PDB file of C-alpha atoms in Angstrom:
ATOM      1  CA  UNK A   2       8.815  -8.505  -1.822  1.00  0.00           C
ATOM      2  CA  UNK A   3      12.138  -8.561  -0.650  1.00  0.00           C
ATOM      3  CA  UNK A   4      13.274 -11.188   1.050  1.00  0.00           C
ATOM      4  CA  UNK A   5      15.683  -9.766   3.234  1.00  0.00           C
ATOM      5  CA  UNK A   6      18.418 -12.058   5.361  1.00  0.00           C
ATOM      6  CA  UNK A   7      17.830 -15.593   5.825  1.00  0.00           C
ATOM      7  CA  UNK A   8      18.016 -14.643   9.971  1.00  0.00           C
ATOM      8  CA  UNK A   9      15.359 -12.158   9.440  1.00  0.00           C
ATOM      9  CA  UNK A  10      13.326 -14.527   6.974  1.00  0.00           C
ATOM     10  CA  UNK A  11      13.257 -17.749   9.526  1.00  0.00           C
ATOM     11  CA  UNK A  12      12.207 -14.982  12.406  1.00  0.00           C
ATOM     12  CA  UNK A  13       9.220 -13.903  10.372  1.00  0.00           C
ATOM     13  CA  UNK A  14       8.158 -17.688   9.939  1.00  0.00           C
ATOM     14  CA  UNK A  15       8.237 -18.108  13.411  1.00  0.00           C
ATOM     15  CA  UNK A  16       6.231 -14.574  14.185  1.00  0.00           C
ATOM     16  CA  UNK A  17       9.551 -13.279  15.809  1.00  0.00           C
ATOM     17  CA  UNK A  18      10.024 -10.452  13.397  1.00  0.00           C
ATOM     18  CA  UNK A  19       8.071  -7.028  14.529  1.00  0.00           C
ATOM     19  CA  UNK A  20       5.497  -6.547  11.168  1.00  0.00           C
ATOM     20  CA  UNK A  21       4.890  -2.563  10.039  1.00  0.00           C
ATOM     21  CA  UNK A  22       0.626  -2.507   9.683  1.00  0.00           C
ATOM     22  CA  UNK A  23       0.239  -0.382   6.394  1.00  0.00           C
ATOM     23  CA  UNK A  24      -3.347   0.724   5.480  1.00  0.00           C
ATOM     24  CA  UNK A  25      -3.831   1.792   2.049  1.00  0.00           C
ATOM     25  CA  UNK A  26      -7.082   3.443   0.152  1.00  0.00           C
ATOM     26  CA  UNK A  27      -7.960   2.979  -2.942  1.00  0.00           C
ATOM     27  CA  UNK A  28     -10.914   4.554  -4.683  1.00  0.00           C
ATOM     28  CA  UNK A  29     -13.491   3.404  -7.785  1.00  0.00           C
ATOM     29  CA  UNK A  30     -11.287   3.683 -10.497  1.00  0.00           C
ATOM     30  CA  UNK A  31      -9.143   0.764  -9.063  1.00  0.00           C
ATOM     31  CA  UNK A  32     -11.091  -0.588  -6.390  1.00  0.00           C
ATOM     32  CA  UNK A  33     -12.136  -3.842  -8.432  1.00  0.00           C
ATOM     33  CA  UNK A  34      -8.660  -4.454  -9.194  1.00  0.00           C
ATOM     34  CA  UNK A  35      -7.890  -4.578  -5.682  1.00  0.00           C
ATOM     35  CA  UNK A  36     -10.426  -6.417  -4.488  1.00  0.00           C
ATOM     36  CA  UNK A  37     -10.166  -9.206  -7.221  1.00  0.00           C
ATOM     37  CA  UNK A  38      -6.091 -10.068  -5.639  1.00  0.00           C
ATOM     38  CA  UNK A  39      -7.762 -10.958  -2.483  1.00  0.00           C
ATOM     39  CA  UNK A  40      -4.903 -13.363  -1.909  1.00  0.00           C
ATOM     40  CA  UNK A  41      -2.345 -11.142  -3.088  1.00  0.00           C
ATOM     41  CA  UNK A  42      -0.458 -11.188   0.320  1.00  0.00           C
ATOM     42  CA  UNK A  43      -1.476 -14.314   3.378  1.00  0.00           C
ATOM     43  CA  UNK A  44      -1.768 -11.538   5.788  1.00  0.00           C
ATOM     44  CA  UNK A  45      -3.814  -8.373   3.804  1.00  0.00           C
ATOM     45  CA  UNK A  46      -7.463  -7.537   5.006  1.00  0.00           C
ATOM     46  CA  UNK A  47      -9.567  -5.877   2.225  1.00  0.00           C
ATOM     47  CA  UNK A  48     -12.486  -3.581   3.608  1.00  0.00           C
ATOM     48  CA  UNK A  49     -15.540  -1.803   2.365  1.00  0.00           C
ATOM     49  CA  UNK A  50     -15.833   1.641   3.016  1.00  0.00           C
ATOM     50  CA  UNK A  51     -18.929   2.941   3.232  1.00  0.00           C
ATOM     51  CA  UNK A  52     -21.664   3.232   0.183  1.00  0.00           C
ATOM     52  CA  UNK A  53     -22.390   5.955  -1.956  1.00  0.00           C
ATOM     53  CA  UNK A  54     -25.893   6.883  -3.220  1.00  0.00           C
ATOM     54  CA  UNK A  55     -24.797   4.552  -6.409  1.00  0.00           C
ATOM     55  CA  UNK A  56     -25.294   1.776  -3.916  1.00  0.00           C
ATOM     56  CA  UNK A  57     -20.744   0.789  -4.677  1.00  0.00           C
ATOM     57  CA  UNK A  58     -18.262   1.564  -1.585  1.00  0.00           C
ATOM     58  CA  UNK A  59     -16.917   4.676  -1.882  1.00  0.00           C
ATOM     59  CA  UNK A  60     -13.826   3.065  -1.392  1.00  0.00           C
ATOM     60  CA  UNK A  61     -12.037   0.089  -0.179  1.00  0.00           C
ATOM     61  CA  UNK A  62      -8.990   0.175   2.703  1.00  0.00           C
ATOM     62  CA  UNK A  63      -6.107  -3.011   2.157  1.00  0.00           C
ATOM     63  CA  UNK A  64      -4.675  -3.330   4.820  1.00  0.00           C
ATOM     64  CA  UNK A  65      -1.103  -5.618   5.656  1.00  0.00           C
ATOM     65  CA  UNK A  66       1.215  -6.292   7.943  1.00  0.00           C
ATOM     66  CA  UNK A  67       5.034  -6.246   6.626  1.00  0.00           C
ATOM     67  CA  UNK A  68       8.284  -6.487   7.338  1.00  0.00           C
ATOM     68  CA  UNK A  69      10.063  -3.251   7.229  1.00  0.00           C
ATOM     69  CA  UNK A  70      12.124  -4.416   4.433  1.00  0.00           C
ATOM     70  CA  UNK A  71       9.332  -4.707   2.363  1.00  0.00           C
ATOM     71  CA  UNK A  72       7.983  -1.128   2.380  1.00  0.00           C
ATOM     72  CA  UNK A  73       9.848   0.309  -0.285  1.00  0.00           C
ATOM     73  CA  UNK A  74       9.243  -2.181  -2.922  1.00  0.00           C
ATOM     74  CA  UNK A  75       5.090  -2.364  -1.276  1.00  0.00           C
ATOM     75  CA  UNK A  76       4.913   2.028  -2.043  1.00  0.00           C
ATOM     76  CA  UNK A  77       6.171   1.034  -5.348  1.00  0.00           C
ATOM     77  CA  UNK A  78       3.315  -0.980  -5.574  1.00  0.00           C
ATOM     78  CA  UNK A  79       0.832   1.297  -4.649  1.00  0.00           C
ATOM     79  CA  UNK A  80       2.457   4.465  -6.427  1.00  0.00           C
ATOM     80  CA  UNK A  81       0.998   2.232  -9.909  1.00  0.00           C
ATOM     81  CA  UNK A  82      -1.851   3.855  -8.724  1.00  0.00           C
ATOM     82  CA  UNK A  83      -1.330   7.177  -8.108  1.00  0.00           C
ATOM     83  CA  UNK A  84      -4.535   9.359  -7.883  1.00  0.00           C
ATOM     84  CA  UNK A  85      -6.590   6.444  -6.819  1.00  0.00           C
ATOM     85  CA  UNK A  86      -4.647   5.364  -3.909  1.00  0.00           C
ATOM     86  CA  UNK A  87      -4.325   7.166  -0.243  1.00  0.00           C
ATOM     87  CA  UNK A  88      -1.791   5.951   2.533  1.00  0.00           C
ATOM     88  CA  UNK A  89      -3.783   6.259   5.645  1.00  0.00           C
ATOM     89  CA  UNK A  90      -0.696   4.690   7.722  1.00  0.00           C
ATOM     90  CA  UNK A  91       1.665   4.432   8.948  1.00  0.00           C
ATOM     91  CA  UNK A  92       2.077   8.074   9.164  1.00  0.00           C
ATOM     92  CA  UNK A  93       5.770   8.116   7.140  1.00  0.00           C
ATOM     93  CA  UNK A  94       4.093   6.283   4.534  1.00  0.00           C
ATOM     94  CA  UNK A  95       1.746   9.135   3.779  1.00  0.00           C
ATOM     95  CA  UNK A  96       4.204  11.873   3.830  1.00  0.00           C
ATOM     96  CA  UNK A  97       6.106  10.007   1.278  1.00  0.00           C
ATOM     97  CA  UNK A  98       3.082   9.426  -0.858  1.00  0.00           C
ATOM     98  CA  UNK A  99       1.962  13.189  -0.858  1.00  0.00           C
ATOM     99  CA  UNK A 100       5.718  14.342  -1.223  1.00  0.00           C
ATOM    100  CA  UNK A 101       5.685  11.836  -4.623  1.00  0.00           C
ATOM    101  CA  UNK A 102       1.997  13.458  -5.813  1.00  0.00           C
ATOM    102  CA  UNK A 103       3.712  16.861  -5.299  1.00  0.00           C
ATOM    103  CA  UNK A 104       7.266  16.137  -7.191  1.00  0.00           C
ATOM    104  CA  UNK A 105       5.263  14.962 -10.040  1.00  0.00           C
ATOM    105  CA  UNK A 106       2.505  18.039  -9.734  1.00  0.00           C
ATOM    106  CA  UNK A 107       5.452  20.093 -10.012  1.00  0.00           C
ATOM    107  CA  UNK A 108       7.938  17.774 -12.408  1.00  0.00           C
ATOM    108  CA  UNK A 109       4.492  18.233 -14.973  1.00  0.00           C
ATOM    109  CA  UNK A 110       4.695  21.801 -14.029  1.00  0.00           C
ATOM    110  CA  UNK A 111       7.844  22.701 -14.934  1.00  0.00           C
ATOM    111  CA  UNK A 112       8.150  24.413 -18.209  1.00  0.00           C
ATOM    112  CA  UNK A 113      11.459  23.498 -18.850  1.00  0.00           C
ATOM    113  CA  UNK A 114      11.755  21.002 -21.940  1.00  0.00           C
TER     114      UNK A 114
END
C-alpha cells in the first residue's frame, strides 16, 4: 500500500489518522483465495455469508480499515477480480467499481478494431 508522508505514517501508528472501513464481496470462484490471505492486512475481518443448499457460503465479505491513501492502489486490488468481487462500501467505492464493469462491458463492446 502506499505509504504516504512520514507525518501521516507515525499518526496511523499512533491511531491518530481517521481509517476509511471498506467492505468488499467476493463470491465462489475466488472466495478460497481470499480466505486463505487471512493475514493479508493486521486490521481485515473475513466473514461468512450465509450457506447455500451445497452446504459452502454463498459468499464471503473482507472487510478493512485504511487510510485514504491507500484506496486506489486497495480497488486495484480487488478489480484482479472483477466478476467475483462486489464493493458493498463505502458508497464511492461501489460507484467506481460498477463504472469500471461498465467501461469494460462497453470497451468489449465496441466494434471498432
Amino acid at each position: 500500500m502506499k505509504l504516504g508522508l512520514r507525518e501521516d505514517q507515525q499518526r496511523e501508528i499512533r491511531g491518530e489518522l481517521e481509517l476509511v472501513r471498506v467492505q468488499v464481496r467476493f463470491f465462489p470462484e475466488v472466495m478460497e483465495f481470499i480466505q486463505e490471505g487471512e493475514k493479508r492486512h493486521p486490521k481485515q475481518d473475513i466473514k461468512l455469508g450465509p450457506k447455500g443448499k451445497d452446504g459452502k457460503p454463498a459468499y464471503v465479505n473482507y472487510i478493512v480499515k485504511l487510510p485514504e491513501r491507500s484506496l486506489e492502489e486497495f480497488c486495484r486490488w480487488v478489480y484482479r477480480f472483477m466478476s467475483n468481487a462486489q464493493f458493498i462500501y463505502p458508497q464511492h467505492l461501489a460507484e467506481e467499481h460498477q463504472k469500471s464493469a461498465h467501461a469494460l462491458i462497453n470497451r468489449y463492446s465496441s466494434k471498432a478494431p
